Coordinates of C-alpha atoms and ligand atoms in Angstrom, one line a residue:
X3 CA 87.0 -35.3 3.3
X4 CA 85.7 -33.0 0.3
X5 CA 82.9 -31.2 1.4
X6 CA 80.6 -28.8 -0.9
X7 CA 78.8 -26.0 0.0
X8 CA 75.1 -25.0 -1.7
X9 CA 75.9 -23.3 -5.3
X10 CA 72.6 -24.0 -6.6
X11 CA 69.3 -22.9 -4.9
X12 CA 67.9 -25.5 -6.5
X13 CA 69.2 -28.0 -4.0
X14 CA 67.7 -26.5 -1.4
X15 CA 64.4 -25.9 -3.0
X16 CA 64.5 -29.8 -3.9
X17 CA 65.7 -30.7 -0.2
X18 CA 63.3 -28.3 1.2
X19 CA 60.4 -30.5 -0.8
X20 CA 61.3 -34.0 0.2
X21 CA 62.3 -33.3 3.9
X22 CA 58.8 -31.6 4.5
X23 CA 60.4 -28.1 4.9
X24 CA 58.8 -26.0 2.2
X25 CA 55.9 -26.5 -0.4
X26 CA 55.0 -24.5 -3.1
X27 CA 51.4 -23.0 -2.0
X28 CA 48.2 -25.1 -3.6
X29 CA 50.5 -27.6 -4.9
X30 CA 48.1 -29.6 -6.6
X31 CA 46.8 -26.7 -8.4
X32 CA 49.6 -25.8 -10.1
X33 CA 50.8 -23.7 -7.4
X34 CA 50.3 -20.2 -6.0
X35 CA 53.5 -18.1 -7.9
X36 CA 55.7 -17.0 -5.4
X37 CA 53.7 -18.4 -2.2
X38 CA 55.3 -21.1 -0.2
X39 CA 53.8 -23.3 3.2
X40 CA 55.9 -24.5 5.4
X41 CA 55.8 -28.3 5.8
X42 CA 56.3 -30.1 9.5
X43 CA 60.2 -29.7 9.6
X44 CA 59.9 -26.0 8.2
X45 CA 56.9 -25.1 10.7
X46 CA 59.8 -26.3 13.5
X47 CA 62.6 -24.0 11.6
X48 CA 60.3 -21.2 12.1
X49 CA 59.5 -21.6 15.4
X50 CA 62.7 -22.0 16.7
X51 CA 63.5 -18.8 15.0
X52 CA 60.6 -17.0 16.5
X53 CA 61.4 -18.0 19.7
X54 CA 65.2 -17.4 19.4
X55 CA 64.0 -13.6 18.2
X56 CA 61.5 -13.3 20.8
X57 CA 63.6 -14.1 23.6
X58 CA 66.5 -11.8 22.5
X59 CA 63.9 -9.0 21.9
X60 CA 61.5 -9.3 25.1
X61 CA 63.1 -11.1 27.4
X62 CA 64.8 -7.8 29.0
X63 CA 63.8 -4.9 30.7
X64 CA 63.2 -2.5 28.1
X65 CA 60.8 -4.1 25.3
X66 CA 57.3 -5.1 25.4
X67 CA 55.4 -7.3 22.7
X68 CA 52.8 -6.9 20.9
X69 CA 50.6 -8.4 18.7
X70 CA 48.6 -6.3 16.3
X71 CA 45.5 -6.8 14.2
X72 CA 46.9 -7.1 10.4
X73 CA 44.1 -4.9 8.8
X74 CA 44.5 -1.1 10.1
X75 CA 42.3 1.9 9.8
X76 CA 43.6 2.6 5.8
X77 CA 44.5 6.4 7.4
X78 CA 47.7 4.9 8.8
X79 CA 49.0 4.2 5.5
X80 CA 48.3 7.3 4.2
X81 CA 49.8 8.4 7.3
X82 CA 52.7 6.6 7.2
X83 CA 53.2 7.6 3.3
X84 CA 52.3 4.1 1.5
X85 CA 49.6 4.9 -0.1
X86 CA 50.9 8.2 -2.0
X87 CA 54.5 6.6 -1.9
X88 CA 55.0 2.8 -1.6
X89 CA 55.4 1.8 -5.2
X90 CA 58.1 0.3 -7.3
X91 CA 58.7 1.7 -11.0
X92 CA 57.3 -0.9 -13.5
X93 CA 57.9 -1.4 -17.0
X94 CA 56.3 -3.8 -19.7
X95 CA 57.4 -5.6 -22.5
X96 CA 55.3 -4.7 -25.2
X97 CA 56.1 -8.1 -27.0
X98 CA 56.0 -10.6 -24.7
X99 CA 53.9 -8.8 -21.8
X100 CA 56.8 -9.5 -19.1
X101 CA 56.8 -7.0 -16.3
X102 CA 59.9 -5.8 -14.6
X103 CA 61.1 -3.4 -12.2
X104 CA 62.2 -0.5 -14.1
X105 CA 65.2 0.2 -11.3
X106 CA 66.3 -3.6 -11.3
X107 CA 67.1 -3.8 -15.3
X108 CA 69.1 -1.9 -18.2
X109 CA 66.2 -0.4 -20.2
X110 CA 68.1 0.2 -23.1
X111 CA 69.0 -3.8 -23.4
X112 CA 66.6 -5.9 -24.9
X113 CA 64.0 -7.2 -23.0
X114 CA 65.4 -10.3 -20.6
X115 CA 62.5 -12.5 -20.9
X116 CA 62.1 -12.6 -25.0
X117 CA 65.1 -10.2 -26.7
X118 CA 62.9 -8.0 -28.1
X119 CA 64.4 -4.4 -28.5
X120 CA 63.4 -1.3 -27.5
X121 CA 59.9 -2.9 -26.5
X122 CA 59.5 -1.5 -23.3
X123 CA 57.2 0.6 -22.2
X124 CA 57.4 3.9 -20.1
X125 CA 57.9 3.5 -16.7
X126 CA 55.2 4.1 -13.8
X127 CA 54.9 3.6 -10.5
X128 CA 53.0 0.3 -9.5
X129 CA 51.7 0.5 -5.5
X130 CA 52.8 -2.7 -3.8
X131 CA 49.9 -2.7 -0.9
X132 CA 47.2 -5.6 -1.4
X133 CA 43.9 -3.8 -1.2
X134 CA 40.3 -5.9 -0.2
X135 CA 37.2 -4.6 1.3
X136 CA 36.0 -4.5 4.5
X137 CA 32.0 -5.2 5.4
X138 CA 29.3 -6.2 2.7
X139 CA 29.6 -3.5 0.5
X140 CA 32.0 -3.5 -1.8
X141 CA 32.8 0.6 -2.3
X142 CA 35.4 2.8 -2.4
X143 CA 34.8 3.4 1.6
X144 CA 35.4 -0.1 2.2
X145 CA 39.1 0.1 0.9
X146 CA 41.7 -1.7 3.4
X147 CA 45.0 -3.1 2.8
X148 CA 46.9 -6.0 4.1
X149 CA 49.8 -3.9 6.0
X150 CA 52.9 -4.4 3.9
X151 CA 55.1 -3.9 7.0
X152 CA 54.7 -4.4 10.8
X153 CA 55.9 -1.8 12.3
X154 CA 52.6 0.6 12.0
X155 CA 50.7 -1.9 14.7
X156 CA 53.7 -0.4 16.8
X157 CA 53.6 2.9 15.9
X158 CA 49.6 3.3 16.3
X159 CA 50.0 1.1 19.8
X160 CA 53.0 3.8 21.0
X161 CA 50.9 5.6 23.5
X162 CA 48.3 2.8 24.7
X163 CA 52.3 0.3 25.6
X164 CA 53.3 3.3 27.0
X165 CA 50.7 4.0 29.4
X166 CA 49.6 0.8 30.7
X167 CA 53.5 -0.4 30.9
X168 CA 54.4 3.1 32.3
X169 CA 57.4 3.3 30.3
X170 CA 60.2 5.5 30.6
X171 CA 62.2 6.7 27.4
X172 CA 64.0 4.2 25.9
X173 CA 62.1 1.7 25.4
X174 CA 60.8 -0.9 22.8
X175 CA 58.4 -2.7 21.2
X176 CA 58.4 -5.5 19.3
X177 CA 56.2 -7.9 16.9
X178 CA 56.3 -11.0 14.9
X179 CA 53.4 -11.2 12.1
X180 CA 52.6 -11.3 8.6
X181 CA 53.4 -8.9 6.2
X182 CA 52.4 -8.4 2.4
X183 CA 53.7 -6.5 -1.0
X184 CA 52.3 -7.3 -3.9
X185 CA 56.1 -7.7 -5.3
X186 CA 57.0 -6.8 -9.2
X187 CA 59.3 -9.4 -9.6
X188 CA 59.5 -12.3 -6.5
X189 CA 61.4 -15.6 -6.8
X190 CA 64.2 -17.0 -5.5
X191 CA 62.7 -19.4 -3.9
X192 CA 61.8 -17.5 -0.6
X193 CA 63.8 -14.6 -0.4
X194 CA 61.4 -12.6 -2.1
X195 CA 57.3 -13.4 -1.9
X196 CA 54.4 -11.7 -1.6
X197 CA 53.3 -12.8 1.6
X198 CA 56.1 -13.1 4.9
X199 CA 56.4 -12.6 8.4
X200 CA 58.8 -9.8 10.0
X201 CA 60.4 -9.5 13.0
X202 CA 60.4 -5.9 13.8
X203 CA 61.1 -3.6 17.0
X204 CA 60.9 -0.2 17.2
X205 CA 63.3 1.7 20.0
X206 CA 61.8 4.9 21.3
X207 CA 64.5 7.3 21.9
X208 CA 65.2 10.8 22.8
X209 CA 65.8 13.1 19.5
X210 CA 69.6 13.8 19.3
X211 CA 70.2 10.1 20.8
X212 CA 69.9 8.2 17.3
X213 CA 73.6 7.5 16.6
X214 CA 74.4 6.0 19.9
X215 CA 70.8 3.8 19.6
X216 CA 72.1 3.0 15.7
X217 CA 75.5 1.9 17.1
X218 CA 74.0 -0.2 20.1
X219 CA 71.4 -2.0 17.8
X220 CA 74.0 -3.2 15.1
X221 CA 75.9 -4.6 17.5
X222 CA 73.2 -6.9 18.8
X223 CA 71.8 -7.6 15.9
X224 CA 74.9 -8.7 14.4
X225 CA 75.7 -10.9 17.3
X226 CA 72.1 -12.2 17.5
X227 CA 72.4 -13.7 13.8
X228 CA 76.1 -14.7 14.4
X229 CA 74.4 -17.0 17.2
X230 CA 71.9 -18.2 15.1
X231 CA 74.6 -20.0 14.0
X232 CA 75.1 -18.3 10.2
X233 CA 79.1 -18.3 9.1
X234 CA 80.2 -14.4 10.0
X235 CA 82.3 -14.4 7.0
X236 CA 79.2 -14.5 5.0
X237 CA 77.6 -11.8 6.8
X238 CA 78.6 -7.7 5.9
X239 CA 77.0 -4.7 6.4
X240 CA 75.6 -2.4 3.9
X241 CA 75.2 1.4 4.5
X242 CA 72.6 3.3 2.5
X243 CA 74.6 6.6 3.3
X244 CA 72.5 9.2 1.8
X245 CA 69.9 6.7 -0.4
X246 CA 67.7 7.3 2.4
X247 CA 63.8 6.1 2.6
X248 CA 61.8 9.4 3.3
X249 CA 61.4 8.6 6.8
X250 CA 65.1 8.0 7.6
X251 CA 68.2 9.5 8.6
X252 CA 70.3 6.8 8.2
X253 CA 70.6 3.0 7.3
X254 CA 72.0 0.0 7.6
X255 CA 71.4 -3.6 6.1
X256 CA 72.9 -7.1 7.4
X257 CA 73.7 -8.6 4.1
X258 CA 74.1 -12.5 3.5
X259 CA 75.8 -14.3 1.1
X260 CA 72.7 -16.1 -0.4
X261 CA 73.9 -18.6 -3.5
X262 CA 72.2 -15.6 -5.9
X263 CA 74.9 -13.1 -4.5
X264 CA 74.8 -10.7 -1.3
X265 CA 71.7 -9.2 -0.2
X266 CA 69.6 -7.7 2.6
X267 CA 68.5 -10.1 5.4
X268 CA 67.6 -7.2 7.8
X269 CA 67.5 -3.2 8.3
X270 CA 68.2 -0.9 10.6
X271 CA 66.6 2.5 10.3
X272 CA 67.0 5.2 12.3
X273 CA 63.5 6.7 11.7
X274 CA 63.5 10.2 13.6
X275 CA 60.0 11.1 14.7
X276 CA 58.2 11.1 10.6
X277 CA 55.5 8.0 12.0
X278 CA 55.1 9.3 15.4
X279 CA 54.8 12.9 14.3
X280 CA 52.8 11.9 11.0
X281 CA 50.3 9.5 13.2
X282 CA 49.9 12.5 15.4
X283 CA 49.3 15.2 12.4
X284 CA 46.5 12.7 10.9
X285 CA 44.9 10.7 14.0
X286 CA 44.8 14.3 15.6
X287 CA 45.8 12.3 18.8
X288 CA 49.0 14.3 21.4
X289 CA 51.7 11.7 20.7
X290 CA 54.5 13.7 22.4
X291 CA 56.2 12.3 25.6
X292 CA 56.8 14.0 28.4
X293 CA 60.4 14.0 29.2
X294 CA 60.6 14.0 33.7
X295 CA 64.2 13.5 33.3
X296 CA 64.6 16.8 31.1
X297 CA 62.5 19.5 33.0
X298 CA 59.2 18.2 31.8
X299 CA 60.1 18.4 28.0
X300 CA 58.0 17.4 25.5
X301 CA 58.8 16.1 21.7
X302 CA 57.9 13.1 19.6
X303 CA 60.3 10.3 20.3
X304 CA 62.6 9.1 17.7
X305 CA 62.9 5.6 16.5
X306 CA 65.5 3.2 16.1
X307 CA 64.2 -0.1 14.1
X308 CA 65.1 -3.0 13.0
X309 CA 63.6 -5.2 10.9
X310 CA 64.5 -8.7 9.8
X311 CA 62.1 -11.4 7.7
X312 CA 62.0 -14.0 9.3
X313 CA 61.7 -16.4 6.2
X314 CA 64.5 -14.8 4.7
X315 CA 66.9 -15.4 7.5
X316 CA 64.7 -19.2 7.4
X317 CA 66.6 -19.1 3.7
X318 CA 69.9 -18.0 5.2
X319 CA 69.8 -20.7 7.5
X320 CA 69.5 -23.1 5.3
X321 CA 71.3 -21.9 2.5
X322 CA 74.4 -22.0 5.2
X323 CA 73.8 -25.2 7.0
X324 CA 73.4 -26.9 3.8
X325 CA 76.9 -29.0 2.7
X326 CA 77.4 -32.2 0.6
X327 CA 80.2 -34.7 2.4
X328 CA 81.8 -36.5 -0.6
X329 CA 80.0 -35.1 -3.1
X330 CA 79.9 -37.8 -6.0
X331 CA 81.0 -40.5 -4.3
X332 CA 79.1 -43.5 -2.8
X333 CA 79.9 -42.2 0.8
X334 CA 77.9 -38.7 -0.5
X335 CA 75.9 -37.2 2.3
X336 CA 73.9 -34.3 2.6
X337 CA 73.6 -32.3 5.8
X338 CA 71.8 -29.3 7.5
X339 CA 74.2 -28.7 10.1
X340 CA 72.0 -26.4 12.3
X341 CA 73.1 -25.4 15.9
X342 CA 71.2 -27.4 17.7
X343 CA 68.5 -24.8 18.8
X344 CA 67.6 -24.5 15.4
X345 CA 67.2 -27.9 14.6
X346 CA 63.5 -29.2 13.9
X347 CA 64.3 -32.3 15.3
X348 CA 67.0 -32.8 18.6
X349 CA 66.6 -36.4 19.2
X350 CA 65.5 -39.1 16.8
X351 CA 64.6 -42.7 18.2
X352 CA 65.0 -45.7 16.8
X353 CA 64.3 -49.4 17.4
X354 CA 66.4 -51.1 15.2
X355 CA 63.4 -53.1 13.8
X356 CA 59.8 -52.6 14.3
X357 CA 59.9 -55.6 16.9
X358 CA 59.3 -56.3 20.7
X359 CA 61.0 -56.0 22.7
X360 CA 63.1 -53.5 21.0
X361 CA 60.0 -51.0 21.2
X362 CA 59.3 -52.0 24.7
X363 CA 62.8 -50.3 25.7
X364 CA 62.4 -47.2 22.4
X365 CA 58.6 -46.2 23.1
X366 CA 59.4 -44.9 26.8
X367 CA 62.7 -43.6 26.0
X368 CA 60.9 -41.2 23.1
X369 CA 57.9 -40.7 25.8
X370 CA 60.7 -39.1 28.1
X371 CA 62.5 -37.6 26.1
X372 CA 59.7 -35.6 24.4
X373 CA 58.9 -34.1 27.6
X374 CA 61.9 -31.4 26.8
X375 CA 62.5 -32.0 23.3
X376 CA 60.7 -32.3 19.7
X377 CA 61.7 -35.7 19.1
X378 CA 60.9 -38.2 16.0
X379 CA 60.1 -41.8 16.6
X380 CA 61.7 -43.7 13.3
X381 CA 61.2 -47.7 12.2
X382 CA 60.8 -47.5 8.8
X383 CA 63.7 -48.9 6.6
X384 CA 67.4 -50.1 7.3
X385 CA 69.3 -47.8 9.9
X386 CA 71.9 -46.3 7.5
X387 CA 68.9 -45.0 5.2
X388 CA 67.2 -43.7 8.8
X389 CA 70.5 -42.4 9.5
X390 CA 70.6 -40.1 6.4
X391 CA 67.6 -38.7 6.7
X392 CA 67.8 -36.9 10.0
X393 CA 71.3 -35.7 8.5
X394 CA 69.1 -33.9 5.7
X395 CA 66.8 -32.3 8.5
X396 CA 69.3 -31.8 10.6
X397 CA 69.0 -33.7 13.9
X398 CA 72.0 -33.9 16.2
X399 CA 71.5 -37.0 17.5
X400 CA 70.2 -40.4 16.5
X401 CA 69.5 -43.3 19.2
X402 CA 69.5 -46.7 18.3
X403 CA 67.8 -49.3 20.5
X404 CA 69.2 -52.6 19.4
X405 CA 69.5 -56.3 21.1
X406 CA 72.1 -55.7 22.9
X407 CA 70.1 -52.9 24.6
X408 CA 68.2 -55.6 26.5
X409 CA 70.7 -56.9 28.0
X410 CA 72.9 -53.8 29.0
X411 CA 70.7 -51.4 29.9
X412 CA 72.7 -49.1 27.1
X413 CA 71.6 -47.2 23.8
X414 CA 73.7 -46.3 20.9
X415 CA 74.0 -42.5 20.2
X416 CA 75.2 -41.3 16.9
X417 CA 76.6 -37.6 16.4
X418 CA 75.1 -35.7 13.0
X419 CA 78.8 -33.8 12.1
X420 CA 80.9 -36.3 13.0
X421 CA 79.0 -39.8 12.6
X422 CA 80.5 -41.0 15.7
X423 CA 78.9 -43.8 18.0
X424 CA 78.7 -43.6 21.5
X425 CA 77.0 -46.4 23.9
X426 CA 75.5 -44.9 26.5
X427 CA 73.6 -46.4 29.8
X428 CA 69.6 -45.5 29.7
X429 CA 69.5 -43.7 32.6
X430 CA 72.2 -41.4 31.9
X431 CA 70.5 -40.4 28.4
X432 CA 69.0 -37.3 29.5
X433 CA 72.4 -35.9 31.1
X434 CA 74.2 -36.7 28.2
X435 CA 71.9 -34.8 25.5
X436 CA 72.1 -32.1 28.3
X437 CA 75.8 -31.5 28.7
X438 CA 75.8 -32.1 24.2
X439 CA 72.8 -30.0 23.3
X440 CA 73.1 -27.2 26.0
X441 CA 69.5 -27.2 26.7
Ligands
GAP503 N1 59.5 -1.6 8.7 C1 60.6 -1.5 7.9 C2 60.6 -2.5 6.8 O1 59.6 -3.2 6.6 P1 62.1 -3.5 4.9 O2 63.5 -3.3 4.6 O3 61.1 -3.1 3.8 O4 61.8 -2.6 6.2 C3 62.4 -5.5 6.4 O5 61.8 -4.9 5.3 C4 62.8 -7.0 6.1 O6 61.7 -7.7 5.7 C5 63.8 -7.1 4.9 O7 65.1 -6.9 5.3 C6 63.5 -8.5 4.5 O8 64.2 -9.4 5.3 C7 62.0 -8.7 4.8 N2 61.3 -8.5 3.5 C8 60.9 -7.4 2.9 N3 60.2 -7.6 1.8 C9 60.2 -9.0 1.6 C10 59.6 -9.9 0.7 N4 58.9 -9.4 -0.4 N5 59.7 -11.2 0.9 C11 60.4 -11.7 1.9 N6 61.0 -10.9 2.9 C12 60.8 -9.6 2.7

């Protein structure tokens, strides 16, 4: 069988639309640029990959989770170094009015957008935090950001997790919430937008213990995204050797193979003690630890972070569970071939018409079923159209309730990858999707 793999984002933007995974934001407006909503089979993606994250980060001894407020006292970012440092170079084209990052494009070729040359102008640095104001008054004192990154609800929470968790160095914390850059140049669908959610957890480790902590957290974090279910082969790493961000002392990327080339999915930084010890300079607040195990010692911890979008791995997912079977020909179909705890959808139901007594067997099936999984009830059309529409959003098993159902007690199941038919008696349904799904 021929089989294609996605070449043009496109096809996954145009999927995305008429599967109900991703909308372009205020759609009937004209849309929001670069802001996308998740529809009902993308709000399932995401959740699954939440949960998936959640679980590997919290559900061990060492990390706690938190859930922090998104506007923050606007001294953290100056703290933390955003507000003097968090900007991208920008340069305009004095033709057209096109803005680019100055790093990202060959300033002595014309512009990209209209071939003008030497039209652009000098570069400066453009600050990528969202400002608003906070309270009625709309002054200069009321200036607070949308945080552009998670991790400072950890940092500023350090102590208060420590304390009431009484925890011992090393030991994490780890969030899942919005984040927001007002981005020079987003696209791609959504790898790059101006509003995400991150994944982040932040190690606290001795000083002097960063390498081993670095060399630990790649290894899981390679293995967690490898069980997600994405192809290793299109996963690499990407050292920043000495292109370090002022607050770390080394870095690594996972890189994917997205269908615009390889790029960062998530980072690791090893970000010594610069928040802690910057928090502690500005908040005026003791942030050291107290080491028992080392004669009473005290120091700012280290960090060890890493840091994945969720809605860009969403896009690596399905970038790489996207494939056409027989591309061109009348037996084309498309496919998400998610693991099954990814999938939106693990079971779909259907009658094979919109009749009693079909339903009279399919209703309490899907009733029982959806006690343990998100399950979709589907009547509408012939079965081979039903069929290829849980192929596009991905579910791993279809059951068919037809005539002879009525007299043998027995249901069709049909496997997404392989299209294969199984009849199976009622009552042993819910062993079967067991032993298949693993869940
Ligand atoms: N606290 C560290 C931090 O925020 P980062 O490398 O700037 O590090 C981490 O961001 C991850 O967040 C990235 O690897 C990427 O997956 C995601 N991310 C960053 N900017 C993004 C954007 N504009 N749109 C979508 N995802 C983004």
């Amino acid at each position: 069988m021929k089989m294609k793999k996605l070449e043009d984002m496109q096809d996954l933007v145009s999927l995305c639309k008429r599967r109900g995974f991703i909308f372009q934001s205020s759609e009937i407006y004209g849309g929001l640029g670069s802001c996308w909503d998740y529809g009902p089979m993308g709000v399932e993606l995401k959740r699954n990959v939440k949960d998936s994250w959640w679980k590997a980060m919290t559900f061990r001894e060492d990390i706690d989770g938190i859930d922090a407020a998104i506007l923050m006292h606007p001294q953290v970012w100056k703290a933390s170094g955003h507000v003097d440092g968090f900007s991208d170079p920008l340069v305009d084209c004095k033709e057209c009015k096109a803005r680019f990052r100055a790093d990202k494009i060959d300033l002595s070729a014309p512009c990209p957008s209209c071939k003008s040359k030497d039209s652009f102008t000098e570069p400066r640095d453009f600050n990528l935090m969202f400002e608003t104001t906070m309270g009625p008054v709309k002054d200069s004192g009321s200036t607070v950001y949308l945080r552009p990154e998670t991790a400072q609800g950890i940092f500023v929470n350090f102590l208060n997790v420590q304390t009431t968790m009484r925890r011992k160095l090393p030991f994490g914390i780890a969030q899942i919430g919005k984040s927001f850059r007002n981005e020079i140049t987003p696209g791609n669908f959504t790898f790059r937008t101006r509003e995400f959610e991150q994944m982040e957890m932040q190690y606290f480790i001795k000083p002097g213990t960063q390498k081993e902590a670095m060399e630990k957290w790649k290894e899981i974090r390679w293995k967690w995204h490898v069980d997600q279910g994405l192809t290793e082969s299109k996963l690499r790493w990407h050292d920043h050797g000495t292109e370090l961000a002022h607050y770390a002392d080394a870095a690594f990327d996972i890189e994917y193979e997205f269908p615009i080339g390889w790029d960062e999915m998530e980072g690791i930084h090893s970000r010594t003690d610069f928040d802690l010890g910057r928090h502690a300079e500005f908040s005026g607040k003791n942030l050291n630890y107290v080491d028992q195990a080392d004669g009473n010692k005290k120091y700012i911890p280290y960090v060890l972070e890493t840091a994945v979008g969720c809605d860009r791995h969403i896009l690596a997912l399905l970038c790489d569970a996207y494939r056409v079977e027989n591309p061109g020909e009348k037996e084309e179909r498309v496919v998400l071939g998610f693991i099954p705890k990814m999938a939106p959808i693990k079971v779909a139901v259907m009658p094979l018409m919109k009749k009693e007594p079909l339903e009279a067997v399919a209703r309490p099936l899907l009733e029982k079923l959806q006690t343990r999984y998100k399950c979709e009830y589907d009547v509408a059309g012939s079965i081979g159209k039903r069929y290829r529409r849980q192929d596009e959003i991905g579910t791993p098993y279809c059951i068919t309730v037809d005539y002879d159902s009525l007299e043998d007690n027995s249901v069709t199941v049909r496997d997404r990858d392989s299209m294969a038919q199984e009849r199976i008696k009622l009552e042993d349904i819910e062993n079967y999707l067991l032993t298949k799904l693993g869940f």
